[in-house]
Short mmCIF file of C-alpha atoms in Angstrom, two decimals:
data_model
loop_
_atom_site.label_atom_id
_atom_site.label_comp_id
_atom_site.label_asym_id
_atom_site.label_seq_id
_atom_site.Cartn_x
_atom_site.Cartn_y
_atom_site.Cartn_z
CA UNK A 186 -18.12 15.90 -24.87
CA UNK A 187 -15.94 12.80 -25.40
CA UNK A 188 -15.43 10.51 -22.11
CA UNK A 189 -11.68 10.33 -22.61
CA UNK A 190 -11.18 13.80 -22.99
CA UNK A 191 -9.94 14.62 -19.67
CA UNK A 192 -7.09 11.83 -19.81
CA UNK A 193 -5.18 14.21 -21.80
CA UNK A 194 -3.13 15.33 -19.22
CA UNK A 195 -2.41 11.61 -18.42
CA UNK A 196 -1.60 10.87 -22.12
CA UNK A 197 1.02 14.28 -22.16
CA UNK A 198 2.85 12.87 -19.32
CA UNK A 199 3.24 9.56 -20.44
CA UNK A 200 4.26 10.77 -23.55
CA UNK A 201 6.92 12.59 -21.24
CA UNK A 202 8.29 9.95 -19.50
CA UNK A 203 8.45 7.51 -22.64
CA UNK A 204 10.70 10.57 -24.22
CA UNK A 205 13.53 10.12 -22.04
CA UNK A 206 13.71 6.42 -22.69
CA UNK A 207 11.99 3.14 -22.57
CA UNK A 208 8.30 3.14 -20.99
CA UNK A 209 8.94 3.13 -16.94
CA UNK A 210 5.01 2.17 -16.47
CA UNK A 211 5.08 -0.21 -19.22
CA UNK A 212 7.77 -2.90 -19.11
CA UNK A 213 7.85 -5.88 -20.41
CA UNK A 214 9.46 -9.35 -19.06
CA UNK A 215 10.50 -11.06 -22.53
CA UNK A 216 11.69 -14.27 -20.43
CA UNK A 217 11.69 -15.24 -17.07
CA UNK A 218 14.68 -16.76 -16.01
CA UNK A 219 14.33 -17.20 -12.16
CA UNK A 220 13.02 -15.19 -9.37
CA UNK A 221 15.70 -12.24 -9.35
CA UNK A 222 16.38 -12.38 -13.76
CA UNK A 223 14.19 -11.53 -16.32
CA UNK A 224 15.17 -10.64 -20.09
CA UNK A 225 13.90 -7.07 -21.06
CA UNK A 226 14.75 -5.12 -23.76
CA UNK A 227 16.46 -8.13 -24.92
CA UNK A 228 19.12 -7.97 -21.89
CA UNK A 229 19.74 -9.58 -18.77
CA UNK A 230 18.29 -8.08 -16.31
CA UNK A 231 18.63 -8.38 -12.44
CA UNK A 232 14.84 -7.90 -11.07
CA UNK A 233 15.08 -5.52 -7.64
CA UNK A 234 11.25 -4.09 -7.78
CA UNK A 235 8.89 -7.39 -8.02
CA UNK A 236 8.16 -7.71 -4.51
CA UNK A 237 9.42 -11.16 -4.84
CA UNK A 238 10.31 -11.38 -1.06
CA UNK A 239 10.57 -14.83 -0.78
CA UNK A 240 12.21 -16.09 -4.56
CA UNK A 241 9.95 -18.60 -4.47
CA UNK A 242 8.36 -18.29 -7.83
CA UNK A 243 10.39 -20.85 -9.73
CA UNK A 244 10.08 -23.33 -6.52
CA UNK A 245 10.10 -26.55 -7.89
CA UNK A 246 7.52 -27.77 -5.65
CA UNK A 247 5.22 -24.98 -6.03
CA UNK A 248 5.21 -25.43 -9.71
CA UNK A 249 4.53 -29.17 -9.24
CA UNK A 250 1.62 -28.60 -7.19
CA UNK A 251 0.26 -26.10 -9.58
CA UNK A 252 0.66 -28.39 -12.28
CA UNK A 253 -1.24 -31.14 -10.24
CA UNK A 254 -4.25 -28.94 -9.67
CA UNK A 255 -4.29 -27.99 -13.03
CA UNK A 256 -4.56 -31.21 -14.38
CA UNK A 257 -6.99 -32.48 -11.18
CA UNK A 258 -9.42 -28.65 -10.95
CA UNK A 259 -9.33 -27.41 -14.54
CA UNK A 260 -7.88 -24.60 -15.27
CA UNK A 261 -10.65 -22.05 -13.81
CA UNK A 262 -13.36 -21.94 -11.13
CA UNK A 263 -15.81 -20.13 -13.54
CA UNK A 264 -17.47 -18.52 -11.04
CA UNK A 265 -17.79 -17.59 -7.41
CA UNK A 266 -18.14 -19.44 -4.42
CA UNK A 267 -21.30 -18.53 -3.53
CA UNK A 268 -22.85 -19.22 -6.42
CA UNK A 269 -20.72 -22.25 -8.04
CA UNK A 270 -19.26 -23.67 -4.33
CA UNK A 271 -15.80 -23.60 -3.55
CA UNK A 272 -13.67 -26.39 -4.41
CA UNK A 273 -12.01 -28.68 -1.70
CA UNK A 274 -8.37 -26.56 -2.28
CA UNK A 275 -10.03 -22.88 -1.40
CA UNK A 276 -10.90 -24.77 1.98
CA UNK A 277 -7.76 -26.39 2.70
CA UNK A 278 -5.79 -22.78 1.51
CA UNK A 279 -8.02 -21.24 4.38
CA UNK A 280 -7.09 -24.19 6.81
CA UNK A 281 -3.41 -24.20 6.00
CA UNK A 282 -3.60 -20.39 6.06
CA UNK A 283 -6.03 -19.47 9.34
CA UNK A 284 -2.95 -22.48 11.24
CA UNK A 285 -0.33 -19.99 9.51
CA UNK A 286 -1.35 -17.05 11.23
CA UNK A 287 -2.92 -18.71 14.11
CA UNK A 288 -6.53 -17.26 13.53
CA UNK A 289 -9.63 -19.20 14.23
CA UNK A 290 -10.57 -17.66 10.63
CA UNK A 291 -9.50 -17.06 7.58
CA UNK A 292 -10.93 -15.54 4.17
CA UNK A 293 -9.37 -15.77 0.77
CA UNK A 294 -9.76 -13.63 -2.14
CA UNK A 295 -9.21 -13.95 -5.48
CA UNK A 296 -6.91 -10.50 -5.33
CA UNK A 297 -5.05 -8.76 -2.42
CA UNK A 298 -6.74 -5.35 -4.10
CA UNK A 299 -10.04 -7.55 -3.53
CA UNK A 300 -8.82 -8.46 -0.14
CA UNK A 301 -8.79 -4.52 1.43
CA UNK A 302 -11.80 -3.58 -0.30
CA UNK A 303 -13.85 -6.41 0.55
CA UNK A 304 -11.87 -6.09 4.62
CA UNK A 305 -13.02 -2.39 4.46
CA UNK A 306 -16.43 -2.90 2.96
CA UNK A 307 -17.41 -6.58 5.27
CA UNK A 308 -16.58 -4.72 8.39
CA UNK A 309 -17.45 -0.83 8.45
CA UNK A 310 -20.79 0.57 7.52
CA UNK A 311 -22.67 3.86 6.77
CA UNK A 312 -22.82 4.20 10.19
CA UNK A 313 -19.33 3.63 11.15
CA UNK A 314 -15.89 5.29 10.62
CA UNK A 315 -13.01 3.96 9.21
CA UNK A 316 -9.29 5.94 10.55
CA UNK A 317 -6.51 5.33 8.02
CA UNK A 318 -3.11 6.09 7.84
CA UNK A 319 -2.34 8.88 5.64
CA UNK A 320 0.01 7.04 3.63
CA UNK A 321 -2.58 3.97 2.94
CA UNK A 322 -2.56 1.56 -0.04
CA UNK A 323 -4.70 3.12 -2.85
CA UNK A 324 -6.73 -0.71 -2.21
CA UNK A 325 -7.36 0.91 1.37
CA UNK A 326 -8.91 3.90 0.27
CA UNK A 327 -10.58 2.33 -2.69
CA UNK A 328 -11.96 -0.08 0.00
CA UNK A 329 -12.67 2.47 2.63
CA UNK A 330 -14.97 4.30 -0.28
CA UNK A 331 -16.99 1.52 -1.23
CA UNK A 332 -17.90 0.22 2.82
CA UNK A 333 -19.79 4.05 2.57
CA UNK A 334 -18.41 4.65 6.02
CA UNK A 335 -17.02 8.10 7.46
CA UNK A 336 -13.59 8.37 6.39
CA UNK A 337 -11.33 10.17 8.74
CA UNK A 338 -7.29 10.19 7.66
CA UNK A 339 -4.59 10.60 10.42
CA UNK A 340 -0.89 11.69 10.13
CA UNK A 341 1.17 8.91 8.69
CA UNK A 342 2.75 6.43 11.31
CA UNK A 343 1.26 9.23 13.91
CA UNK A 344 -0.28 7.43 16.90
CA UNK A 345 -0.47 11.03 18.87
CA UNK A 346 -2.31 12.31 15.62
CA UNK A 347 -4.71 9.44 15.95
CA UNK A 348 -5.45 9.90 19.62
CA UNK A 349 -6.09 13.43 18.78
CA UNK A 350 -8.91 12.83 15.83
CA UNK A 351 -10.38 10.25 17.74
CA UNK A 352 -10.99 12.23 20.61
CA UNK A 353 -12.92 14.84 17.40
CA UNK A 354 -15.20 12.30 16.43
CA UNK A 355 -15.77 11.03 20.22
CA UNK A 356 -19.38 13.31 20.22
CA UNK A 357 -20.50 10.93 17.22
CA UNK A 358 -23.27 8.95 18.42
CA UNK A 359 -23.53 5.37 17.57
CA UNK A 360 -20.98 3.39 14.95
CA UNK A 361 -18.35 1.70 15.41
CA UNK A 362 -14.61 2.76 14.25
CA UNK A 363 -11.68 0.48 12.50
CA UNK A 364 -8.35 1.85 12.82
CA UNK A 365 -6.34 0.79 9.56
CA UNK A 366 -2.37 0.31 9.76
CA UNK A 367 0.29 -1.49 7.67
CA UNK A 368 2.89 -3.27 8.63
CA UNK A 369 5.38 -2.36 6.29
CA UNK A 370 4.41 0.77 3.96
CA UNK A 371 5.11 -0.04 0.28
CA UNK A 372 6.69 3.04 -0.89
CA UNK A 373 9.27 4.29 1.91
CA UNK A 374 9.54 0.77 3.32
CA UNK A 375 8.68 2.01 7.00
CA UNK A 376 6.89 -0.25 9.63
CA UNK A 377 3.89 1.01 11.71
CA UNK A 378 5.22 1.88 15.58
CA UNK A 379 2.53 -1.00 16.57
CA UNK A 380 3.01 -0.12 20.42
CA UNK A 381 2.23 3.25 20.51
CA UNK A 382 -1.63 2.52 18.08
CA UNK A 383 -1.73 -0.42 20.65
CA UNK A 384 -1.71 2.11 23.50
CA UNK A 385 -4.53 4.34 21.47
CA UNK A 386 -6.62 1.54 20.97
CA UNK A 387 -6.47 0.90 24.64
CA UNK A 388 -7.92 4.36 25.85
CA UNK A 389 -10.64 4.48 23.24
CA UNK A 390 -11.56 0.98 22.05
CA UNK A 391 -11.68 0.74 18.50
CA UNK A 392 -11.34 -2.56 16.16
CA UNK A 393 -7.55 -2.61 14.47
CA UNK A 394 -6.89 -3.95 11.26
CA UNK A 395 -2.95 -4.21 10.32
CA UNK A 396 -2.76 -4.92 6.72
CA UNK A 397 0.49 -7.29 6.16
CA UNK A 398 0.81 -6.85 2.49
CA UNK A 399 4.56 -6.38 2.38
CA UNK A 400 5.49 -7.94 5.65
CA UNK A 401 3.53 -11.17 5.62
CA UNK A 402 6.15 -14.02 4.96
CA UNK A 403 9.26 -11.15 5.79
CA UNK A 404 8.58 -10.18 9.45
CA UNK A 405 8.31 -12.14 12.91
CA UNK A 406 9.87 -15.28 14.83
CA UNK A 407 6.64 -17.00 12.62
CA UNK A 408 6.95 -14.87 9.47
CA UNK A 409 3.34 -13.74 10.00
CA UNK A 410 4.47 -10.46 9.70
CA UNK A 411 4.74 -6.66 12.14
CA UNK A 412 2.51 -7.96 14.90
CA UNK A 413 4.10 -11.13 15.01
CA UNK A 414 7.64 -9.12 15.20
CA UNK A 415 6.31 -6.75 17.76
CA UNK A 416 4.69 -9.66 19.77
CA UNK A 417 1.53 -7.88 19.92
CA UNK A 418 -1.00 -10.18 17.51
CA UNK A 419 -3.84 -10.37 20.33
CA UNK A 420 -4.82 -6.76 19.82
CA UNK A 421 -4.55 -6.73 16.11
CA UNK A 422 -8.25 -7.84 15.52
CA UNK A 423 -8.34 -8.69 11.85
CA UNK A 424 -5.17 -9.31 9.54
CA UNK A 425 -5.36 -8.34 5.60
CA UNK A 426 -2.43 -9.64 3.33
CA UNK A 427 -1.50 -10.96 0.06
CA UNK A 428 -0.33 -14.22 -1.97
CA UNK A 429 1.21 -12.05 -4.49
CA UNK A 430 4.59 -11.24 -2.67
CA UNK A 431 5.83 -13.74 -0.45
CA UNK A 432 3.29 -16.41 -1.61
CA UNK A 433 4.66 -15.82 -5.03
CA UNK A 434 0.97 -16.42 -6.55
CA UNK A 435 -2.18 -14.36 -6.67
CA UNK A 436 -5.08 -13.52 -4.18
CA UNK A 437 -5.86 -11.98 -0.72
CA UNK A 438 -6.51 -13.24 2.58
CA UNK A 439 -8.37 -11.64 5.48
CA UNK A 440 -8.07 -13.16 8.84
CA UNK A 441 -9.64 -12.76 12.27
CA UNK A 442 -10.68 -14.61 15.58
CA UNK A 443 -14.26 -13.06 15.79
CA UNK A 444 -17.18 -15.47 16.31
CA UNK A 445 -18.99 -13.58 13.09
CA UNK A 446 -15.65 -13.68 11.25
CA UNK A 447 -17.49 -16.14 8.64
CA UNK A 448 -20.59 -13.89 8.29
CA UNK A 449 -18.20 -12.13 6.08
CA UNK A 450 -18.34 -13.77 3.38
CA UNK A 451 -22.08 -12.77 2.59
CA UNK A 452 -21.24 -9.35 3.19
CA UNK A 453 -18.26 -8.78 1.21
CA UNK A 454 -19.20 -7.66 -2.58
CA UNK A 455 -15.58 -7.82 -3.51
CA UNK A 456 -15.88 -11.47 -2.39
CA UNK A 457 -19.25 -12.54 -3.46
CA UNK A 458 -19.60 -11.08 -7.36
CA UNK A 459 -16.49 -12.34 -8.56
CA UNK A 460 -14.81 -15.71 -9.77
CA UNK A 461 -12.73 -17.55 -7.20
CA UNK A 462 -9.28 -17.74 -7.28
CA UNK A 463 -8.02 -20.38 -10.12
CA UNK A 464 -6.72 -23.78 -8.40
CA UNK A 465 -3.64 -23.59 -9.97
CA UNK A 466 -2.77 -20.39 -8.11
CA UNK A 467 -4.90 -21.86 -4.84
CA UNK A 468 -2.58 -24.91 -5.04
CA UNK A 469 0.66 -22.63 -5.66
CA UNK A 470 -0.17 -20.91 -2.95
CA UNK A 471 -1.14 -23.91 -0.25
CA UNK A 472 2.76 -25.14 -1.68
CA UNK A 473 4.35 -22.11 -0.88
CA UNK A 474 2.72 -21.37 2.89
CA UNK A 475 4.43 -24.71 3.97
CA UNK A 476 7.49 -23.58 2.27
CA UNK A 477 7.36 -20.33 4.73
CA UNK A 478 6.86 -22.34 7.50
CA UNK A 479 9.62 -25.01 7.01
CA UNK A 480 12.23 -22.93 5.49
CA UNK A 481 12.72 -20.00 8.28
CA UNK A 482 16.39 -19.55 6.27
CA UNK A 483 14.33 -17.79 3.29
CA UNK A 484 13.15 -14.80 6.21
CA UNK A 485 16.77 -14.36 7.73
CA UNK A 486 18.31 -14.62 3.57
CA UNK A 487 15.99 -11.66 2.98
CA UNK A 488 16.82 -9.95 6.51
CA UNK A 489 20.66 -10.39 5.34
CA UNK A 490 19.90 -8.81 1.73
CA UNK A 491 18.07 -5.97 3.18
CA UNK A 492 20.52 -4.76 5.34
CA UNK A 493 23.29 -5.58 2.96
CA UNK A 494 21.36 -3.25 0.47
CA UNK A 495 20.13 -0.94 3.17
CA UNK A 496 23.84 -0.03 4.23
CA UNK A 497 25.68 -0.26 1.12
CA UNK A 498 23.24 2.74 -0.43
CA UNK A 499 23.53 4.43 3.23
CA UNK A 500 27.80 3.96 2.52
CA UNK A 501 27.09 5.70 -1.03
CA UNK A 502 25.03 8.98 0.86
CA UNK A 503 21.78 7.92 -0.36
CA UNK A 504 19.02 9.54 1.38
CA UNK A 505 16.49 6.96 2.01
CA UNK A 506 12.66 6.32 2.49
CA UNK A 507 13.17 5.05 5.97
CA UNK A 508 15.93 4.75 8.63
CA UNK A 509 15.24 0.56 9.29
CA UNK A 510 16.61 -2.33 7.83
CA UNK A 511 12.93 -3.22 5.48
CA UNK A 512 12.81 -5.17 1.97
CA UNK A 513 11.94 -2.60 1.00
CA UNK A 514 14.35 0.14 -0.13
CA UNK A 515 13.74 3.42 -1.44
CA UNK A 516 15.87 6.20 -2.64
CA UNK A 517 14.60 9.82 -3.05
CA UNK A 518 15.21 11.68 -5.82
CA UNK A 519 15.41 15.24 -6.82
CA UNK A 520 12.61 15.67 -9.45
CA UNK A 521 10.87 13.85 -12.23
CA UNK A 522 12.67 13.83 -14.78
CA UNK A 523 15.90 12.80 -13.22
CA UNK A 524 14.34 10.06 -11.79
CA UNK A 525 13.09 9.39 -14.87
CA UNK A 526 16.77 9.43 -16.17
CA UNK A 527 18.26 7.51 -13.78
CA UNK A 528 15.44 4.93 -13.96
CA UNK A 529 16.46 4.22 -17.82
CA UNK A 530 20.21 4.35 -17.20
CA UNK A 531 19.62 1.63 -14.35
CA UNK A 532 17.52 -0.38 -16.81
CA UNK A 533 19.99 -0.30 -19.25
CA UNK A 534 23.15 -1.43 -17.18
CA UNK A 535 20.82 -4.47 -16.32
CA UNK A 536 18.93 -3.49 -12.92
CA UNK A 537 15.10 -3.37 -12.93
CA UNK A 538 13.41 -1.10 -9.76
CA UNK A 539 10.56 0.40 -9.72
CA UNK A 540 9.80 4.11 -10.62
CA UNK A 541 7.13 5.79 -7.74
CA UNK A 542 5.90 9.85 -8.66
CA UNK A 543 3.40 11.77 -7.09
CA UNK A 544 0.87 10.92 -6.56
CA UNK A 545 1.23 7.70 -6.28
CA UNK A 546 4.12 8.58 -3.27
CA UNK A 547 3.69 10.51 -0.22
CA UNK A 548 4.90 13.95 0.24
CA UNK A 549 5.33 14.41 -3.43
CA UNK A 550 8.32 12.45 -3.70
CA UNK A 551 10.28 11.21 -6.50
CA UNK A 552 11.48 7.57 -6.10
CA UNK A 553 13.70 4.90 -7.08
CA UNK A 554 12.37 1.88 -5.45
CA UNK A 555 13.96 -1.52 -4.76
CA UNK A 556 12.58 -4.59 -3.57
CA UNK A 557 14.52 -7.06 -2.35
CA UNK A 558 14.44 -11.09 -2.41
CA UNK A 559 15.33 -13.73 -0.57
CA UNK A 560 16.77 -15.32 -4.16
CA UNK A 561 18.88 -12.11 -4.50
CA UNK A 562 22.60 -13.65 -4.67
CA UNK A 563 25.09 -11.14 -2.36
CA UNK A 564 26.64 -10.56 -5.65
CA UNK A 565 23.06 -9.15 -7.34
CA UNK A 566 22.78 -6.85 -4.30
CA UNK A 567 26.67 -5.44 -4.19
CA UNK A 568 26.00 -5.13 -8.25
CA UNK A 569 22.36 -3.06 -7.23
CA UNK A 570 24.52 -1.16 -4.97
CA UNK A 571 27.91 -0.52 -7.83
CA UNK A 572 24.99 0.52 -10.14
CA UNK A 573 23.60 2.87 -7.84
CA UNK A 574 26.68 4.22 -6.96
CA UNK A 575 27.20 5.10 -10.79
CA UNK A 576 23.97 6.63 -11.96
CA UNK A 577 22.23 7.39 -8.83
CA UNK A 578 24.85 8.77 -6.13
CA UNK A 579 27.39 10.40 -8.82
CA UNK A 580 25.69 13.15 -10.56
CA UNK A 581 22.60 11.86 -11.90
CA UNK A 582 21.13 12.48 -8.64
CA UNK A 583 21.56 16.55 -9.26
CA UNK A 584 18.73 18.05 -11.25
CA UNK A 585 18.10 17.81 -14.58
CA UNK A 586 17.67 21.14 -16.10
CA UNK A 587 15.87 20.82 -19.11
CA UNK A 588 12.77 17.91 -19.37
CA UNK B 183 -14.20 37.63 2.31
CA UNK B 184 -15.74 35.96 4.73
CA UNK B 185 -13.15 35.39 8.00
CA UNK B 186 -13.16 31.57 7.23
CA UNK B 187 -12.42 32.43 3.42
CA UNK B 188 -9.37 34.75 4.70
CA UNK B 189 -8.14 31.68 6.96
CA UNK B 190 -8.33 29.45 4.30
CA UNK B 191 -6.68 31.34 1.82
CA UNK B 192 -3.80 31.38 4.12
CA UNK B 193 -3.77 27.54 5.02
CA UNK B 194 -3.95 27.38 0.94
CA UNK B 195 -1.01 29.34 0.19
CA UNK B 196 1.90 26.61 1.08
CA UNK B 197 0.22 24.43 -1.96
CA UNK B 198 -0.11 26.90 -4.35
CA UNK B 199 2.86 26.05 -6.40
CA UNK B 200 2.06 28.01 -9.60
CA UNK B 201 1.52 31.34 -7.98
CA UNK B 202 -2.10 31.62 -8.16
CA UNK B 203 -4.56 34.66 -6.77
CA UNK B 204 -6.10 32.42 -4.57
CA UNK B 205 -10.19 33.91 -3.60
CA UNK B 206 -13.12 32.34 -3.03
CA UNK B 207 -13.75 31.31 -6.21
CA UNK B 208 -10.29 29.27 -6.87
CA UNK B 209 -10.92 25.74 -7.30
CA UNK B 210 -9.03 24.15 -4.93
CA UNK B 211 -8.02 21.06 -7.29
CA UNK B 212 -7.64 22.39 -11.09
CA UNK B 213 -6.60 25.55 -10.73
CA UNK B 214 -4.00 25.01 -8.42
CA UNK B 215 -3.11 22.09 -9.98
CA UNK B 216 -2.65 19.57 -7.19
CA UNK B 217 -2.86 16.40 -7.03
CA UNK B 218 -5.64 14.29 -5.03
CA UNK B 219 -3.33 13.17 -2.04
CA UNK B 220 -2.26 16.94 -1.91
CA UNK B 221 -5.76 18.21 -1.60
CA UNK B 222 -6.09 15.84 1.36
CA UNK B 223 -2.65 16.68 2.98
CA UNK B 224 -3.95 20.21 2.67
CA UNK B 225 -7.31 19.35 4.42
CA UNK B 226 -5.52 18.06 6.99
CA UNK B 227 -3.82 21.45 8.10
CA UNK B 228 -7.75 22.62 8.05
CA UNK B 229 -8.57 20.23 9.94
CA UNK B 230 -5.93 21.22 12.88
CA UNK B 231 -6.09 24.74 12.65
CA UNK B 232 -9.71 24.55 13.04
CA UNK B 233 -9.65 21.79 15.56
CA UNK B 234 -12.55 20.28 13.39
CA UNK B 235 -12.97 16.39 11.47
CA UNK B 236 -13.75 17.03 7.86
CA UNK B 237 -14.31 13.58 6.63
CA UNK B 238 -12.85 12.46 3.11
CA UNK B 239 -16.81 11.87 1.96
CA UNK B 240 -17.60 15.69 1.81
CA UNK B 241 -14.71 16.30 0.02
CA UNK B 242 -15.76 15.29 -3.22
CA UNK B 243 -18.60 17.93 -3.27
CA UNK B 244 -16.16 20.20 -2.24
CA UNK B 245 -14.47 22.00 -5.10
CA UNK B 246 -13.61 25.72 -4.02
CA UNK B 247 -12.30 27.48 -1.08
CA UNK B 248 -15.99 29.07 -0.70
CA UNK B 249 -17.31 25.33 -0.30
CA UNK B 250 -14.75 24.57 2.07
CA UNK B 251 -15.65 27.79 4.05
CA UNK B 252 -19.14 26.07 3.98
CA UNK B 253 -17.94 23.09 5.94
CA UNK B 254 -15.76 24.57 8.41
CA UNK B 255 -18.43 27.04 9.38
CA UNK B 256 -21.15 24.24 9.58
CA UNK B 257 -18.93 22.05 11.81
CA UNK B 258 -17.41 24.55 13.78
CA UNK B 259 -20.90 25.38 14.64
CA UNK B 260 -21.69 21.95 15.31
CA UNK B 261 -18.47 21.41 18.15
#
């Protein structure tokens, strides 16, 4: 029997969606022309689902200092770190970074995918049990599958849910258990109610683990993300995030104050057996963390887009993924292929979003989702929102009957 | 049918989108066709109305509602 046989099903539905328009899984960026503007489809376009929190892609300095490294490091590591060493710049990105979030440690990898699964994998066993939130990054899970622990899923954003499965797998001798949160979910743009997992933790005494993908950089007095903005950072044990949304770059970092923290690195497959980050994107990324600390303006820009977005869609009767002011902003939609449809006729009046279908959403929803930057002019945001208002909130949204 | 089989059934029926005869037999994935993060929304409900943990790991040997009935028996036993 062939291999590829059973991808039929995938192959009929992207052959669906590419029907009702241009290919909503497969677009392509002809030019970049700054953070928030691309060229597809030979237009204009106004970018609203890169996760480009902080604009800071096109930072002059950034791109200076990944120039720099380029010329000074090559232009790849070639390796690992443990077997080809690190160079001096993964060190100093650790440095810069474990000062950042004020941990004692700090981990990079050469992915935030690589970062959960080698988090997941480094600190739960066979013998332990890993808790996630229902609604968890797909890295989560992946990494949650390869540390070969138990796997136990609680109600999304639940902490009475928790308690309660907890409490289940309390007869379990021996093991020890990691709770895993986010601080700002990626497809309904809700934050983790911190305090009330806090509160768990403290009546049964797990390890926490509060992934900051999407609110590193956005969230908290510091920027360091949902702990930082709750003010609770001493009983979030290890921190998980990425360089490829407010860093602007790519890799992972995983963070922590425990004495073994560094063992980590030898038990971390997602760490050891692959090549190191490239010191152009190491260098990018060193740039762009002293960016986020000098330059608190970029955080309350973004706070100011999001709620400008937030509650101009709220003044057109949107109904939304969340009911706070987050970056990210998602609308739900009636079905597939009217989300489909209104995907392309955004596209083609000159605002990119992303498209999010079960199961890749939770509760089999259909969404339009928008991320919003720092770089977003207020004049990109009331056009997302005029846009919206034309092909999202008059008509379009009803069903589409045939498809 | 075994009682657990009956139970299950029930807990099943809110997924079953396509209007399937749902028995033993019915695999819980293909021939209700649901997705993955269904099938483990839907194990959730099990797990509460049974006041059981059914880890994600077993799931993946766990294709009909007759292996499911396996499961919750075994670790209703267990608690």
């Amino acid at each position: 029997m062939d291999l590829l046989a059973k991808l039929a099903p995938i192959a009929e539905r992207h052959a669906r969606i590419k029907a009702l328009g241009s290919d909503a899984v497969g677009v392509v960026n002809e030019k970049l022309l700054s953070p928030t503007r691309a060229i597809i489809d030979g237009r204009e376009t106004i970018l609203a689902g890169t996760n480009n929190y902080m604009g800071i892609t096109f930072d002059a300095e950034c791109i200076a200092a990944g120039q720099k490294a380029l010329a000074e490091y090559g232009t790849g590591t070639t390796g690992s770190r443990i077997a080809n060493g690190s160079f001096a710049l993964h060190r100093d990105l650790e440095r810069e970074f474990a000062a950042f979030l004020d941990r004692k440690h700090c981990i990079v990898f050469t992915t935030g995918y690589q970062a959960n699964l080698g988090m997941m994998s480094g600190l739960a066993g066979p013998r332990d049990t890993i808790y996630l939130d229902a609604d968890s990054h797909s890295s989560i899970y992946d990494g949650c599958t390869l540390s070969g622990a138990k796997l136990v899923r609680f109600r999304h954003n639940d902490a009475a849910d928790l308690d309660k499965r907890l409490a289940r797998g309390e007869a379990d001798e021996g093991g020890g258990r990691l709770v895993v949160l986010e601080g700002i979910y990626s497809m309904m743009g809700d934050r983790a109610p911190l305090a009330d997992f806090i509160a768990v933790k403290k009546k049964h005494g797990f390890q926490l683990l509060v992934d900051e993908a999407h609110s590193f950089g956005v969230l908290g007095p510091h920027g360091r993300g949902l702990a930082d903005e709750a003010g609770l950072e001493k009983d979030v044990d290890f921190v998980v995030g990425t360089f490829s949304k407010s860093v602007g770059a790519i890799g992972g970092f995983g963070a922590g104050d425990h004495p073994y923290f560094e063992m980590l690195r030898y038990a971390m497959r997602p760490y050891m057996f692959t090549a190191s980050s490239s010191p152009a994107s190491i260098a990018t990324s060193i740039a762009a963390i002293r960016k986020l600390a000098a330059e608190p303006q970029r955080r309350r820009k973004l706070a100011e887009n999001s709620a400008r977005l937030f509650h101009g869609f709220r003044d057109l009767g949107l109904e939304l993924g969340c009911n706070e002011v987050s970056p990210v902003v998602a609308v739900r939609c009636p079905d597939e292929p009217s989300t489909i449809a209104m995907w392309n006729a955004l596209l083609k009046a000159g605002v990119y979003v992303n498209i999010a279908l079960p199961p890749g959403t939770p509760n089999k929803l259909c969404l339009l989702r928008c991320s919003v930057s720092a770089a977003h002019s207020d004049a990109d945001i009331d056009r997302i929102i005029e846009l919206f208002g034309a092909v999202v909130a008059q008509g379009h949204g009803k069903k589409v009957v045939n498809g | 049918m075994t009682d657990t089989v009956t139970q299950l059934c029930t807990l099943l029926e809110p997924f079953n989108g396509n209007g399937t005869v749902i028995s033993a037999t019915t695999d819980i994935s293909t021939d209700l066709n649901i997705d993955s993060v269904t099938v483990m929304d839907f194990v959730m409900e099990v797990e509460d109305h049974f006041d059981i943990e059914i880890p994600l790991n077993v799931l993946s040997e766990t294709r009909t509602v007759a292996d499911l009935a396996k499961v919750v028996e075994a670790r209703t036993r267990k608690g």
